[in-house]
Short mmCIF file of C-alpha atoms and ligand atoms in Angstrom, two decimals:
data_model
loop_
_atom_site.label_atom_id
_atom_site.label_comp_id
_atom_site.label_asym_id
_atom_site.label_seq_id
_atom_site.Cartn_x
_atom_site.Cartn_y
_atom_site.Cartn_z
CA MET C 1 -24.29 21.00 -79.95
CA TYR C 2 -27.62 20.00 -78.65
CA THR C 3 -29.26 17.51 -80.14
CA GLN C 4 -33.13 18.11 -80.74
CA GLU C 5 -34.16 15.91 -77.92
CA HIS C 6 -32.09 18.15 -75.27
CA TYR C 7 -34.55 20.77 -76.21
CA VAL C 8 -37.51 19.26 -74.83
CA LEU C 9 -39.18 21.61 -72.17
CA SER C 10 -41.29 19.18 -69.99
CA PRO C 11 -40.62 15.73 -70.93
CA ASP C 12 -42.87 14.23 -68.50
CA ARG C 13 -45.70 15.84 -70.08
CA VAL C 14 -48.68 13.91 -71.95
CA LEU C 15 -49.84 15.47 -75.05
CA THR C 16 -53.41 14.73 -76.32
CA ASP C 17 -53.69 14.03 -79.82
CA GLU C 18 -55.07 16.92 -81.03
CA GLU C 19 -51.96 18.54 -79.05
CA ALA C 20 -49.24 16.39 -80.18
CA LYS C 21 -51.06 17.29 -83.97
CA LEU C 22 -49.96 21.27 -83.23
CA VAL C 23 -46.47 20.17 -83.03
CA TRP C 24 -44.29 21.09 -86.03
CA ARG C 25 -42.43 18.81 -87.60
CA LYS C 26 -39.28 20.00 -89.09
CA PRO C 27 -39.12 19.64 -92.79
CA LYS C 28 -35.95 18.11 -94.66
CA SER C 29 -35.33 21.74 -96.24
CA HIS C 30 -35.31 23.15 -92.52
CA LYS C 31 -31.87 24.79 -91.70
CA ALA C 32 -31.26 25.28 -87.78
CA SER C 33 -30.20 28.96 -87.78
CA GLU C 34 -27.82 30.78 -85.08
CA GLU C 35 -30.87 32.30 -83.29
CA GLU C 36 -32.39 29.09 -83.54
CA GLU C 37 -29.75 27.41 -81.32
CA ARG C 38 -29.36 30.91 -79.06
CA ILE C 39 -32.90 30.93 -78.28
CA CYS C 40 -33.51 27.44 -77.32
CA LYS C 41 -30.24 27.66 -75.05
CA GLU C 42 -31.54 30.62 -73.35
CA ILE C 43 -35.00 29.08 -72.69
CA ILE C 44 -33.43 25.85 -71.95
CA ARG C 45 -30.94 27.42 -69.52
CA ASN C 46 -33.78 29.80 -67.19
CA TRP C 47 -36.49 27.55 -67.91
CA ASN C 48 -36.85 26.56 -64.14
CA ARG C 49 -35.12 29.99 -62.91
CA GLY C 50 -38.23 31.26 -61.63
CA GLU C 51 -38.29 35.22 -61.99
CA MET C 52 -35.70 34.63 -64.82
CA LYS C 53 -37.78 32.73 -66.96
CA ILE C 54 -37.49 33.26 -70.37
CA ALA C 55 -40.95 32.60 -72.44
CA ASN C 56 -41.58 35.85 -74.08
CA ILE C 57 -39.80 36.46 -77.44
CA LEU C 58 -39.54 39.28 -79.97
CA LEU C 59 -38.31 38.37 -83.42
CA GLU C 60 -38.54 41.48 -85.86
CA GLY C 61 -36.88 42.26 -89.12
CA ASP C 62 -37.43 41.86 -92.64
CA ALA C 63 -39.79 40.22 -94.21
CA GLY C 64 -39.33 36.78 -95.34
CA SER C 65 -36.25 36.34 -93.17
CA GLY C 66 -37.22 33.53 -91.51
CA LYS C 67 -39.30 34.48 -88.09
CA THR C 68 -42.49 32.45 -88.53
CA GLN C 69 -40.21 29.30 -89.33
CA LEU C 70 -38.52 30.22 -86.54
CA ALA C 71 -41.27 30.08 -84.35
CA LYS C 72 -42.45 26.86 -85.98
CA ALA C 73 -38.81 25.71 -85.31
CA LEU C 74 -39.02 26.03 -81.61
CA SER C 75 -42.49 24.55 -81.42
CA ALA C 76 -40.18 20.95 -82.42
CA ASN C 77 -37.53 21.86 -80.52
CA PHE C 78 -39.48 22.45 -77.30
CA ARG C 79 -42.64 19.52 -77.98
CA LEU C 80 -44.74 22.30 -77.83
CA PRO C 81 -48.08 22.74 -80.18
CA TYR C 82 -47.59 25.82 -82.24
CA THR C 83 -50.49 27.92 -82.75
CA LYS C 84 -50.87 31.40 -83.82
CA VAL C 85 -53.22 34.82 -83.80
CA THR C 86 -52.81 36.81 -87.31
CA CYS C 87 -53.29 40.71 -85.50
CA PHE C 88 -55.43 43.20 -87.24
CA ALA C 89 -56.22 46.34 -86.75
CA ASP C 90 -59.73 46.33 -85.75
CA MET C 91 -59.03 43.73 -83.32
CA ASP C 92 -60.99 43.87 -79.71
CA LYS C 93 -60.76 42.87 -76.52
CA SER C 94 -63.13 39.40 -77.53
CA ASP C 95 -60.34 38.73 -80.23
CA VAL C 96 -57.99 38.53 -76.95
CA VAL C 97 -59.85 36.94 -74.82
CA GLY C 98 -62.74 34.87 -76.60
CA ALA C 99 -66.46 35.30 -77.27
CA ILE C 100 -69.51 34.55 -75.26
CA LEU C 101 -72.15 33.56 -76.83
CA PRO C 102 -76.07 33.02 -76.10
CA VAL C 103 -77.56 29.55 -76.76
CA ILE C 104 -81.15 30.19 -77.66
CA SER C 105 -83.63 27.85 -78.05
CA SER C 106 -84.47 26.20 -81.57
CA GLU C 107 -87.73 27.99 -81.70
CA ARG C 108 -86.14 30.98 -81.21
CA VAL C 109 -83.07 29.98 -83.58
CA ALA C 110 -86.01 29.51 -86.23
CA GLU C 111 -87.34 33.10 -85.71
CA LEU C 112 -83.61 34.45 -86.76
CA SER C 113 -82.76 34.92 -90.76
CA GLN C 114 -81.51 32.42 -92.37
CA SER C 115 -77.92 33.53 -92.82
CA ASP C 116 -77.78 33.71 -88.66
CA GLN C 117 -79.31 30.57 -88.76
CA LYS C 118 -76.26 28.77 -90.62
CA LEU C 119 -73.78 30.78 -88.14
CA LEU C 120 -75.35 29.90 -84.99
CA HIS C 121 -75.85 26.20 -85.94
CA VAL C 122 -72.08 25.60 -86.96
CA LEU C 123 -70.92 27.67 -83.96
CA TYR C 124 -73.30 25.27 -81.52
CA GLU C 125 -72.26 22.40 -83.52
CA SER C 126 -68.64 23.06 -82.69
CA ASP C 127 -66.85 21.02 -80.01
CA GLY C 128 -65.13 24.18 -78.07
CA PHE C 129 -61.98 23.67 -79.02
CA GLN C 130 -61.81 26.43 -81.15
CA SER C 131 -62.60 30.44 -81.06
CA THR C 132 -65.25 31.72 -82.98
CA THR C 133 -63.55 33.16 -85.36
CA GLU C 134 -62.13 29.98 -86.52
CA ILE C 135 -65.28 28.14 -86.52
CA LEU C 136 -66.31 30.51 -89.29
CA GLN C 137 -63.34 31.15 -91.06
CA GLU C 138 -63.36 27.09 -91.89
CA ALA C 139 -67.31 26.55 -92.67
CA PHE C 140 -67.77 29.90 -94.57
CA GLY C 141 -64.05 30.55 -95.93
CA PHE C 142 -64.34 34.14 -94.31
CA SER C 143 -61.50 35.85 -93.92
CA LYS C 144 -59.51 36.40 -89.66
CA GLU C 145 -61.43 40.18 -90.60
CA GLN C 146 -64.48 38.58 -91.80
CA ALA C 147 -65.19 36.53 -89.29
CA SER C 148 -64.95 38.59 -86.34
CA ILE C 149 -67.21 41.02 -88.28
CA GLN C 150 -69.74 38.33 -88.63
CA MET C 151 -69.12 37.54 -84.67
CA LYS C 152 -70.12 41.11 -83.80
CA GLN C 153 -73.20 41.48 -85.82
CA LEU C 154 -73.87 38.40 -84.86
CA LEU C 155 -74.16 39.13 -80.90
CA ASN C 156 -75.58 42.48 -81.56
CA ARG C 157 -78.32 41.20 -83.08
CA LEU C 158 -78.87 38.58 -80.87
CA ALA C 159 -78.76 40.94 -77.85
CA GLU C 160 -81.24 43.46 -79.89
CA GLN C 161 -83.92 40.52 -80.10
CA HIS C 162 -83.21 39.44 -76.45
CA ARG C 163 -86.57 39.82 -74.92
CA ASP C 164 -86.21 40.49 -71.18
CA ASN C 165 -87.94 37.54 -69.27
CA GLU C 166 -86.26 34.88 -71.46
CA VAL C 167 -83.79 32.94 -69.71
CA VAL C 168 -80.61 32.22 -71.32
CA GLU C 169 -77.58 30.00 -71.34
CA TYR C 170 -74.37 31.54 -72.43
CA ARG C 171 -71.50 29.24 -74.14
CA PHE C 172 -67.78 30.66 -73.86
CA TYR C 173 -65.45 30.02 -77.19
CA PRO C 174 -61.72 30.85 -75.88
CA SER C 175 -59.55 32.38 -78.02
CA GLU C 176 -56.61 31.04 -79.81
CA ILE C 177 -54.64 33.15 -77.33
CA VAL C 178 -56.48 31.91 -74.14
CA ARG C 179 -56.11 28.19 -75.17
CA ALA C 180 -52.33 28.37 -75.61
CA TYR C 181 -51.90 30.57 -72.68
CA GLN C 182 -54.35 27.99 -70.46
CA HIS C 183 -52.77 24.73 -72.20
CA GLY C 184 -48.50 25.54 -72.27
CA TYR C 185 -48.66 25.97 -76.52
CA LEU C 186 -46.38 28.14 -78.09
CA LEU C 187 -48.19 31.01 -79.71
CA GLU C 188 -46.58 33.31 -82.35
CA ILE C 189 -48.31 36.55 -82.38
CA GLN C 190 -47.98 38.19 -85.84
CA GLU C 191 -47.78 41.74 -85.70
CA PRO C 192 -49.44 42.95 -82.78
CA THR C 193 -48.33 46.57 -84.12
CA VAL C 194 -51.02 46.89 -86.21
CA ILE C 195 -53.58 46.66 -83.03
CA ARG C 196 -55.54 50.15 -82.77
CA ASP C 197 -57.39 49.95 -79.41
CA ALA C 198 -55.45 50.32 -76.41
CA ALA C 199 -57.66 48.23 -74.71
CA VAL C 200 -56.80 45.07 -76.89
CA LEU C 201 -52.93 45.77 -76.10
CA MET C 202 -53.53 46.23 -72.37
CA ALA C 203 -55.36 42.63 -72.29
CA LEU C 204 -52.33 41.39 -74.29
CA ASN C 205 -49.81 43.19 -72.07
CA SER C 206 -50.89 41.63 -69.25
CA ALA C 207 -51.22 38.15 -70.70
CA LEU C 208 -47.86 37.97 -71.21
CA GLU C 209 -46.80 38.60 -67.58
CA LEU C 210 -45.13 35.40 -66.36
CA ASP C 211 -47.32 34.69 -63.43
CA GLY C 212 -50.44 36.34 -65.20
CA SER C 213 -53.80 35.50 -65.26
CA ILE C 214 -56.35 35.95 -68.06
CA ASN C 215 -59.96 37.16 -66.47
CA LEU C 216 -62.99 35.26 -68.31
CA PRO C 217 -66.47 35.68 -68.19
CA THR C 218 -66.56 32.23 -66.78
CA GLU C 219 -63.54 31.76 -64.92
CA VAL C 220 -59.72 33.16 -64.03
CA ILE C 221 -57.08 31.15 -65.94
CA THR C 222 -53.46 31.10 -64.96
CA ARG C 223 -50.46 30.78 -67.49
CA HIS C 224 -49.53 27.38 -67.92
CA PRO C 225 -46.03 27.04 -67.36
CA ASP C 226 -45.65 25.76 -70.37
CA PHE C 227 -46.99 28.78 -72.57
CA ILE C 228 -43.99 30.70 -74.57
CA ALA C 229 -45.40 33.63 -76.53
CA VAL C 230 -43.65 34.76 -79.70
CA ILE C 231 -43.91 37.83 -81.08
CA THR C 232 -43.02 38.56 -84.78
CA THR C 233 -43.20 41.94 -86.17
CA ASN C 234 -41.67 43.36 -89.40
CA ARG C 235 -39.39 46.23 -88.80
CA ASN C 236 -40.19 50.17 -90.54
CA TYR C 237 -42.76 48.20 -93.06
CA THR C 238 -45.39 50.70 -94.10
CA GLY C 239 -48.87 50.84 -92.48
CA THR C 240 -47.41 49.58 -89.24
CA ARG C 241 -46.60 51.27 -85.97
CA PRO C 242 -43.42 50.28 -83.41
CA LEU C 243 -44.37 48.04 -81.37
CA ASN C 244 -46.04 48.96 -78.55
CA GLU C 245 -43.76 49.92 -75.32
CA SER C 246 -45.30 48.16 -72.44
CA LEU C 247 -45.19 45.16 -74.85
CA ARG C 248 -41.79 45.56 -75.67
CA ASP C 249 -41.04 45.80 -71.90
CA ARG C 250 -42.30 42.09 -71.29
CA ILE C 251 -40.02 40.60 -74.03
CA GLN C 252 -37.00 38.84 -72.13
CA HIS C 253 -35.05 37.65 -75.49
CA SER C 254 -35.16 39.21 -78.68
CA GLU C 255 -33.83 38.43 -82.20
CA LYS C 256 -33.23 41.04 -84.85
CA MET C 257 -34.10 39.24 -88.05
CA ASP C 258 -32.26 40.63 -90.93
CA LEU C 259 -31.90 39.53 -94.86
CA PRO C 260 -29.68 35.94 -93.82
CA SER C 261 -26.14 36.18 -95.18
CA ARG C 262 -25.15 34.93 -98.69
CA GLU C 263 -24.10 31.53 -97.24
CA VAL C 264 -27.44 30.82 -95.25
CA MET C 265 -29.64 32.23 -98.37
CA VAL C 266 -27.77 30.20 -100.80
CA GLU C 267 -27.95 26.77 -98.22
CA ARG C 268 -31.61 27.57 -97.93
CA ALA C 269 -32.23 27.67 -101.61
CA ILE C 270 -30.32 24.43 -101.87
CA ALA C 271 -32.50 22.77 -99.42
CA LYS C 272 -35.98 24.15 -100.36
CA ILE C 273 -35.64 24.10 -104.41
CA GLY C 274 -32.60 21.22 -104.64
CA PHE C 275 -31.00 23.65 -107.41
CA GLU C 276 -27.42 23.01 -106.35
CA ASP C 277 -25.35 25.46 -108.37
CA ARG C 278 -23.60 27.43 -106.32
CA LYS C 279 -22.17 29.65 -108.93
CA VAL C 280 -25.50 30.76 -110.27
CA LEU C 281 -26.85 30.36 -106.81
CA ASN C 282 -24.45 33.03 -105.04
CA LEU C 283 -24.82 35.42 -107.61
CA LEU C 284 -28.40 35.85 -107.17
CA ALA C 285 -28.03 35.71 -103.79
CA ASP C 286 -25.59 38.97 -104.29
CA THR C 287 -28.03 40.30 -106.74
CA ILE C 288 -31.13 40.35 -104.07
CA ILE C 289 -28.80 41.05 -101.14
CA LEU C 290 -27.68 44.76 -103.55
CA LEU C 291 -31.21 45.55 -104.25
CA ASP C 292 -32.47 44.62 -100.80
CA LYS C 293 -29.78 47.56 -99.75
CA THR C 294 -30.47 50.20 -102.74
CA ALA C 295 -34.19 49.81 -102.02
CA ARG C 296 -33.49 50.75 -97.95
CA VAL C 297 -30.97 53.32 -98.87
CA ASN C 298 -33.34 55.28 -101.25
CA ALA C 299 -36.27 54.85 -99.35
CA ILE C 300 -37.85 52.42 -101.87
CA LYS C 301 -40.76 50.45 -100.02
CA GLY C 302 -40.82 47.61 -101.49
CA VAL C 303 -38.59 44.34 -100.53
CA ALA C 304 -36.28 42.10 -102.26
CA GLY C 305 -36.12 38.96 -99.81
CA MET C 306 -35.74 35.29 -99.29
CA ARG C 307 -39.23 34.69 -100.90
CA SER C 308 -37.97 36.70 -104.04
CA PHE C 309 -34.93 34.57 -104.03
CA PHE C 310 -36.76 31.21 -103.77
CA TYR C 311 -38.89 32.07 -106.96
CA TRP C 312 -36.17 33.88 -108.68
CA ALA C 313 -33.66 30.81 -108.65
CA ASP C 314 -36.49 28.29 -108.89
CA SER C 315 -37.19 30.00 -112.04
CA VAL C 316 -33.75 30.03 -113.57
CA ALA C 317 -33.12 26.44 -112.44
CA GLY C 318 -35.73 25.56 -114.63
CA GLY C 319 -34.59 27.51 -117.63
CA ALA C 320 -35.34 30.34 -117.34
CA SER C 321 -33.47 34.04 -118.44
CA ALA C 322 -31.76 35.28 -115.09
CA LYS C 323 -32.33 38.88 -116.65
CA GLU C 324 -35.94 38.66 -117.55
CA SER C 325 -36.84 36.76 -114.78
CA LEU C 326 -35.25 38.87 -112.31
CA TYR C 327 -37.76 41.83 -113.35
CA HIS C 328 -40.66 39.68 -112.81
CA LYS C 329 -39.97 37.36 -109.42
CA VAL C 330 -38.12 40.63 -107.95
CA ILE C 331 -37.55 44.28 -109.34
CA TYR C 332 -41.55 44.63 -109.82
CA LYS C 333 -42.15 42.98 -106.86
CA ILE C 334 -39.93 45.69 -105.15
CA THR C 335 -41.68 48.80 -107.64
CA THR C 336 -43.02 49.55 -110.87
CA ASP C 337 -42.15 53.33 -110.49
CA PRO C 338 -39.82 53.83 -113.65
CA ASP C 339 -37.48 55.88 -111.49
CA GLU C 340 -36.82 53.44 -109.06
CA ILE C 341 -36.59 50.59 -110.90
CA ALA C 342 -33.98 53.20 -112.92
CA ILE C 343 -32.30 53.51 -109.48
CA LEU C 344 -31.59 49.96 -109.29
CA GLU C 345 -30.93 49.07 -112.23
CA GLN C 346 -27.89 51.56 -112.12
CA ALA C 347 -26.53 50.20 -109.01
CA LEU C 348 -26.53 46.63 -110.63
CA GLN C 349 -24.47 48.02 -113.29
CA HIS C 350 -22.42 49.99 -110.99
CA GLN C 351 -21.73 46.37 -108.97
CA GLY C 352 -21.03 44.99 -112.32
CA LEU C 353 -23.81 42.55 -111.60
CA ASP C 354 -25.58 43.60 -114.38
CA ALA C 355 -22.90 42.03 -116.88
CA LYS C 356 -22.72 38.55 -114.94
CA LEU C 357 -26.24 37.85 -114.99
CA ASP C 358 -26.04 38.72 -118.77
CA GLU C 359 -22.98 36.36 -118.96
CA LEU C 360 -25.16 33.75 -117.24
CA ASP C 361 -27.69 34.12 -120.05
CA HIS C 362 -25.68 34.11 -123.22
CA PRO C 363 -22.47 32.48 -122.00
CA GLU C 364 -22.16 30.95 -125.70
CA THR C 365 -22.09 34.92 -127.28
CA LEU C 366 -19.20 35.99 -124.53
CA GLN C 367 -17.04 32.84 -125.67
CA GLY C 368 -17.90 33.72 -128.88
CA ASN C 369 -16.99 37.87 -128.60
CA ALA C 370 -13.96 36.77 -126.59
CA LYS C 371 -13.01 34.11 -129.36
CA LYS C 372 -13.84 37.16 -131.92
CA LYS C 373 -11.19 39.28 -130.27
CA ASP C 374 -8.69 36.50 -130.35
CA HIS C 375 -9.66 36.31 -133.86
CA LEU C 376 -8.60 39.80 -134.20
CA LYS C 377 -5.58 39.91 -132.26
CA GLN C 378 -3.71 37.28 -134.24
N1 LIG K 401 -34.57 27.71 -91.51
C1 LIG K 401 -34.50 27.66 -92.19
N2 LIG K 401 -34.50 27.00 -92.90
C2 LIG K 401 -34.87 26.71 -94.66
N3 LIG K 401 -36.24 27.72 -95.17
C3 LIG K 401 -36.65 28.83 -94.39
C4 LIG K 401 -35.82 28.91 -92.91
N4 LIG K 401 -36.26 30.01 -92.41
C5 LIG K 401 -37.13 30.39 -93.61
N5 LIG K 401 -37.07 29.50 -94.46
C6 LIG K 401 -38.08 29.82 -95.64
O1 LIG K 401 -37.95 31.17 -95.75
C7 LIG K 401 -39.23 31.89 -96.53
C8 LIG K 401 -39.95 32.75 -95.65
O2 LIG K 401 -39.73 32.20 -94.47
P1 LIG K 401 -40.81 32.89 -93.31
O3 LIG K 401 -42.15 32.63 -93.34
O4 LIG K 401 -40.39 32.50 -91.72
O5 LIG K 401 -40.43 34.37 -93.14
P2 LIG K 401 -40.99 35.39 -91.90
O6 LIG K 401 -40.04 36.46 -91.74
O7 LIG K 401 -41.91 34.95 -91.03
O8 LIG K 401 -41.74 36.59 -93.18
P3 LIG K 401 -43.27 37.52 -92.85
O9 LIG K 401 -42.39 38.71 -92.30
O10 LIG K 401 -43.52 37.60 -94.27
O11 LIG K 401 -44.21 37.14 -91.96
C9 LIG K 401 -40.57 30.36 -96.22
O12 LIG K 401 -40.39 29.94 -97.34
C10 LIG K 401 -39.49 29.50 -95.33
O13 LIG K 401 -39.65 28.18 -95.55
MG1 LIG K 402 -44.03 35.15 -90.52
#
């Protein structure tokens, strides 16, 4: 067994305060998984082996199986700052490399609309450590998509108002990807499967080359030796295409992340909600596993995963009826279609789980029934 300290990749590297804050700290509830140990050993083993280095990882599988937490655990083990990009359909190249923004004089700013003035104000005030979208997200509470759209529209308006003989300075705001790439962070790239623009995928591809570089308007930057990219994606989840082939080809280690085994599910639930009744947790985990399987086999789109399990178990731990909360925490999350619900219910009855859940809710009735039977026998 390796201890966590064995995994630090660059022991001599000194992180800035900002960077040190980005290194994930494992909460007490974290349970290291087989996948975590395997990836760590693989990366360590090949770290100084030049072209054989492993630094692009793919975690593909079920929602809630622990992909993001695994990426964060790698940040903790390797002592690398953790950052992430959440991909979206309309991502464009400036979301990959970054945005250039003209720095215009205060008189010109004053001629703009109030809302544009506000946008420019926060952008100019920032220390250049964050991407433009992040700055706008934080300052105005925009979503990533909104921030990206606002940014593009602002740039268009500024370009339209540009006067021919005007001398403008430009300032470059690197994207999250560029920042991680240049400074050697662990970057989680969430769901790149949704990206529509081929040029964006190409830009991502070249960023994943081990000896790659990214051409910025201001300079060419090379990949920091500590940069690790972890792509996380759901398999067969509606609305996503399969992962782009050439992106897939640049992966040096992949893990298939499914709903964990019953034992792991129970261990994580105990750690997370502090409810320790293994008998109950086993029953709830069995139910989730069966529902997950049944939904899949019957092409029911919803998911019965770890998140449903935690919330259901927590509800039961708090005294709720297992059977009733099953509907609100698990089944209706999968589907509200009556035919599909019937399929799920039948599966539970067929495996005897339905009766066991009833028994959990009404132990007295069953004991009562048993006593009645005994009485009748006598
Ligand atoms: N190793 C672990 N130990 C304890 N709890 C874990 C572990 N991995 C994941 N979890 C818990 O399981 C839940 C889901 O994990 P996570 O968000 O990492 O899943 P995911 O695969 O990234 O999901 P999604 O596909 O929705 O992005 C979280 O509440 C997380 O804390
Ligand atoms: Mg995730």
